[in-house]
C-alpha positions as a printed NumPy array, in Angstrom:
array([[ 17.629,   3.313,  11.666],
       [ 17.772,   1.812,  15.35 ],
       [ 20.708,  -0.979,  15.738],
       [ 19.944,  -4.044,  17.328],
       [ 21.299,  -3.102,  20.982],
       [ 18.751,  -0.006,  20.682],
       [ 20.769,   2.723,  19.79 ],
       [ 20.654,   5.148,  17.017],
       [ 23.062,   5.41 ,  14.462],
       [ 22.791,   8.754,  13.084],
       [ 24.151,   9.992,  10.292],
       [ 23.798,   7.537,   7.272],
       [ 23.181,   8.718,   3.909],
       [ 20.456,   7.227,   2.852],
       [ 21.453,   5.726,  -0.816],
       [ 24.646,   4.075,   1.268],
       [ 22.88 ,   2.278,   3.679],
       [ 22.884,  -1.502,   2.857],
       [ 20.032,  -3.876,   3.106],
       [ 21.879,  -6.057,   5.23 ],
       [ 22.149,  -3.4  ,   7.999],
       [ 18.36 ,  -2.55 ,   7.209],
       [ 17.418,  -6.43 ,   7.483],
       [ 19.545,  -6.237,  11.168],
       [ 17.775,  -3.087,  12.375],
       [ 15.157,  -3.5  ,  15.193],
       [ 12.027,  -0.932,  14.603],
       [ 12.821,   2.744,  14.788],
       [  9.797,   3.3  ,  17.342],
       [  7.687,   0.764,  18.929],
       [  3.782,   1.459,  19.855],
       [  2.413,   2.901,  23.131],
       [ -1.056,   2.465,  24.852],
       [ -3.223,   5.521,  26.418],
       [ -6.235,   6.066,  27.608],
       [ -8.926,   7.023,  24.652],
       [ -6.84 ,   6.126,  21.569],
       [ -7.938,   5.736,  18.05 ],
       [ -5.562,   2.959,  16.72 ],
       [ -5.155,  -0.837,  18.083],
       [ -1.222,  -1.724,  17.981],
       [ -0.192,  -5.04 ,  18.694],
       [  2.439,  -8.412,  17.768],
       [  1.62 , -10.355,  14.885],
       [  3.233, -14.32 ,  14.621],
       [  4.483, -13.982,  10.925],
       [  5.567, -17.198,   9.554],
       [  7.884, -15.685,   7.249],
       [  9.911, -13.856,   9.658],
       [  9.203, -16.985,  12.245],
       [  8.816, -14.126,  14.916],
       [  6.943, -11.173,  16.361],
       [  6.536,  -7.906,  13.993],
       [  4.924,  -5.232,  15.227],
       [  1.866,  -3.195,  14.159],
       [  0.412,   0.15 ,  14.794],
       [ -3.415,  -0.153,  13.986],
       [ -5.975,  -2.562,  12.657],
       [ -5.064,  -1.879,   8.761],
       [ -1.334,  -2.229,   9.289],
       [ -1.925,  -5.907,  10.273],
       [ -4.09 ,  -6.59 ,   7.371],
       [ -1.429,  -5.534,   5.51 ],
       [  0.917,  -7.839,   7.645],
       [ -1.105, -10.34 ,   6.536],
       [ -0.695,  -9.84 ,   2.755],
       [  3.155,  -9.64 ,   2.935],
       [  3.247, -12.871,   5.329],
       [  1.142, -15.027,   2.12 ],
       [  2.997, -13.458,  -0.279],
       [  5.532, -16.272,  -1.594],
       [  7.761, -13.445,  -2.782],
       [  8.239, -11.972,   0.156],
       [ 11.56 , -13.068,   1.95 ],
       [ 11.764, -10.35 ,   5.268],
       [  9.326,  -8.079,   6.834],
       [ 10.62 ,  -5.164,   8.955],
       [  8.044,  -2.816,  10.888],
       [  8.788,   0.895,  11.208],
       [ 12.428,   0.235,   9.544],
       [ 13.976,   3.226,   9.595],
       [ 13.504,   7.311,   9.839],
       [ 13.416,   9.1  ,   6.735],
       [ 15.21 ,  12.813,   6.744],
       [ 15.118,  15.076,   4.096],
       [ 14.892,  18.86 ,   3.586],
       [ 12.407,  19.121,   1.279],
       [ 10.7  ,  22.868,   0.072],
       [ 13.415,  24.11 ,   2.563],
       [ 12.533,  22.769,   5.392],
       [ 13.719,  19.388,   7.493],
       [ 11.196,  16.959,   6.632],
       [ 11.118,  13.197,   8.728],
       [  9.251,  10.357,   8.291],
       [  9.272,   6.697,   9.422],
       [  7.498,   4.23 ,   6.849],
       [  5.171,   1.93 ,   8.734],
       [  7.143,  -1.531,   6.938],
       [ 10.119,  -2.594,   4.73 ],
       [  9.457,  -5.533,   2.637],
       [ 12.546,  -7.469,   1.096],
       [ 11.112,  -8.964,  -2.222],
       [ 12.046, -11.674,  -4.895],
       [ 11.8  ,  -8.198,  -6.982],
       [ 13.69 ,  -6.145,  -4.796],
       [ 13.203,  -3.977,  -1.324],
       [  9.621,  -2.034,  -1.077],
       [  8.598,   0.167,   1.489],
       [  5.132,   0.579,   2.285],
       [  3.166,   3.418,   3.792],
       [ -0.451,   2.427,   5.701],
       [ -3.038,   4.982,   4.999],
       [ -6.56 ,   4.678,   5.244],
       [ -8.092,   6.086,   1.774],
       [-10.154,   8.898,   3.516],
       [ -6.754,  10.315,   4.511],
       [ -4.967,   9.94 ,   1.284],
       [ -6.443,  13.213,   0.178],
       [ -5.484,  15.26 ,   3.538],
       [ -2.862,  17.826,   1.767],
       [ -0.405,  17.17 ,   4.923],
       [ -0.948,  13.468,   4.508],
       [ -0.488,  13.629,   0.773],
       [  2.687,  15.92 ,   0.862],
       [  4.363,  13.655,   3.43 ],
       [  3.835,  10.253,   1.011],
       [  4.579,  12.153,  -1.976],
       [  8.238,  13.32 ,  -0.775],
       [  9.04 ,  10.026,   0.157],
       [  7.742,   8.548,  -2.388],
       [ 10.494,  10.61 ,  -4.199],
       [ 13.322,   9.497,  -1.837],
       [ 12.529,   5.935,  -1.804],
       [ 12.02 ,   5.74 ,  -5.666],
       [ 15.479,   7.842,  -6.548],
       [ 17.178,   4.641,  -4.715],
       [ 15.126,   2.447,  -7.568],
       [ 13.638,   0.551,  -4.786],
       [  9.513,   0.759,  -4.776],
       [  7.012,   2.54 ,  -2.997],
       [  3.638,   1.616,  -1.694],
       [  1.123,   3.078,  -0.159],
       [ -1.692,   0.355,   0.872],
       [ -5.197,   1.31 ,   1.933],
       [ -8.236,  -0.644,   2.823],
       [ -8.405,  -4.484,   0.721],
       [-11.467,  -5.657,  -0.695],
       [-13.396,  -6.62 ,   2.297],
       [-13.953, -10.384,   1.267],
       [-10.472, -11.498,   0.482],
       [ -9.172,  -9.453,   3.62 ],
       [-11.56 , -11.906,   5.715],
       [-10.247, -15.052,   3.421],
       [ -6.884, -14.256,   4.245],
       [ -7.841, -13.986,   8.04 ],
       [ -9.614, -17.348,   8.425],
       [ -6.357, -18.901,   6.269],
       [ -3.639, -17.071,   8.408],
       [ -5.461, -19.128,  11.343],
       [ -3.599, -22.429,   9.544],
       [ -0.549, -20.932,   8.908],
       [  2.07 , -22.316,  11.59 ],
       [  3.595, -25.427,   9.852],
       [  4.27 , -27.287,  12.592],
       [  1.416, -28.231,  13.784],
       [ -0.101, -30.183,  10.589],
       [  0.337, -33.99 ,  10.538],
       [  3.029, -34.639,   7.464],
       [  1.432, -37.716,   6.456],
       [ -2.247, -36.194,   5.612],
       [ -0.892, -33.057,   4.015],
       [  1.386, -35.432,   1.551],
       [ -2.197, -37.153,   1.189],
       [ -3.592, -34.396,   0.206],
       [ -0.887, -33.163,  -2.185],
       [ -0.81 , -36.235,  -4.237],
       [ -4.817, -36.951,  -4.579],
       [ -4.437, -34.386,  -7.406],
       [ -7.325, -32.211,  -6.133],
       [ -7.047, -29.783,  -8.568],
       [-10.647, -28.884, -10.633],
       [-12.401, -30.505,  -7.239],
       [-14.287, -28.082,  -5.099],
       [-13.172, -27.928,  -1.64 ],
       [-16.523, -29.93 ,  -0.317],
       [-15.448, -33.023,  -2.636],
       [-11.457, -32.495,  -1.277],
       [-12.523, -33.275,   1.909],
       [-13.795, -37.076,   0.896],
       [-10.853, -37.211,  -1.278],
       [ -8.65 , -38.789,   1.672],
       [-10.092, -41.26 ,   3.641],
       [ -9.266, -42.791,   7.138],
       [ -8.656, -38.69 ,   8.59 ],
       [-11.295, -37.025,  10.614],
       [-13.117, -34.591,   8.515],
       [-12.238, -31.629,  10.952],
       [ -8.562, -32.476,  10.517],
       [ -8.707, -32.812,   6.718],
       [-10.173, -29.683,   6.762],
       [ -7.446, -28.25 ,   8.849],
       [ -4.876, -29.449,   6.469],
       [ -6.604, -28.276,   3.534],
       [ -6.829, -24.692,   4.666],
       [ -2.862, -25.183,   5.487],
       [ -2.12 , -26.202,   1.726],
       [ -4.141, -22.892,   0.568],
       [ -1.989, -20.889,   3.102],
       [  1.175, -22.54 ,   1.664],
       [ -0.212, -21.954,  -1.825],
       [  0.235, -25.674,  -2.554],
       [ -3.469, -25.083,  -3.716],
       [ -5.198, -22.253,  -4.659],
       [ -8.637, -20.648,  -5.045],
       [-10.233, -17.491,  -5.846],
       [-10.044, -15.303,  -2.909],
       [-12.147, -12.457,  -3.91 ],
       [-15.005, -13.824,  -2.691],
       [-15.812, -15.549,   0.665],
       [-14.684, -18.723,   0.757],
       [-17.672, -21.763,   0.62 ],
       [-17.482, -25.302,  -0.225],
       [-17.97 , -24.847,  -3.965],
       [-14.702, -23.157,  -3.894],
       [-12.619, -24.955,  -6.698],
       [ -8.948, -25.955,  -6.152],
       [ -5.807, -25.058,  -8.644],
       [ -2.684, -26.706,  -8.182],
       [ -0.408, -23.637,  -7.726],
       [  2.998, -25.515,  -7.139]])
């Protein structure tokens, strides 16, 4: 793992290092840009962290995405640490693309697209630390491509995510008009005196937030219907 002022500290056995160092690490290695390369790294805003978190390619934000709605996820950290083992006699190393800190405990999650699951380097690589990370009892994920229409709901919702920027009194409006078993075309006349634009807004928020919910698997349309999640 990397501390915060950059430097390595070398030399921890894995099953003794503490979450709270993990959750003060900065990322082991950070992405670089070249001419001709096959990924797209970049920063994603991630409300639960309230900060910057790195990515590597394309799929590795979508799966930003996922941890940053899910309510049970409490910390994010992007390439956390650097996995060595000797494994089949030989010094094996890996760094697993995020660490997610969990109302069920830490995960770490490897980012593989499913045509390379089956690659035998790729596969013996997840498999060993699959092994490592699981002999701690924590859990081990490795995330491929979502379903393409919930992956493009939780785009257009991540777009409503930042907080502060919704008006307190519409949202509350919108909370208590008990919208639940309404579609969302018949939430958006369900407040009145609010442009329609902003009520839409705000209603997109509360499905971020999970005040409401809906079925995300497919694309979402104004016959959508609302739950009342919380």
């Amino acid at each position: 793992m990397r501390a915060q002022d950059g430097t390595n500290e070398d030399g921890l056995e894995w099953p003794l290092v503490s979450v709270e160092r993990l959750q003060a690490a900065t990322p082991w290695r950070t992405f670089r840009w070249h001419h001709g390369q096959q990924h797209f790294p970049g920063f994603y805003w991630s409300v639960t962290m309230f900060d910057l978190v790195i990515y590597e390619s394309r799929l590795e934000l979508a799966r930003l995405l996922y941890a940053d709605f899910d309510l049970g996820v409490a910390w994010i950290k992007a390439q956390p640490f650097l996995l060595t083992a000797q494994v089949e006699g030989k010094i094996r190393r890996h760094v697993p693309d995020f660490l997610l800190f969990t109302d069920a405990g830490p995960v770490v999650v490897d980012v593989k697209p499913r045509e390379r699951l089956e690659k035998e380097k790729v596969a013996f690589t997840l498999a060993w630390a699959r092994e490592v990370v699981e002999d701690r009892n924590w859990r081990y994920e490795v995330w491929s491509e979502p379903p393409t229409a919930e992956l493009a709901n939780l785009r257009l919702l991540a777009g409503f995510r930042r907080s502060w920027l919704f008006n307190p009194d519409l949202l509350e409006a919108l909370i208590s008009s008990d919208l639940a078993g309404r579609t969302l075309r018949e939430a958006l006349g369900a407040v009145t005196g609010w442009p329609q634009r902003l009520t839409r807004s705000h209603l997109l928020h509360l499905l971020w937030t999970q005040v409401y919910r809906v079925d995300l698997t497919a694309v979402l349309s104004g016959d959508h219907v609302l739950e009342r999640a919380r």
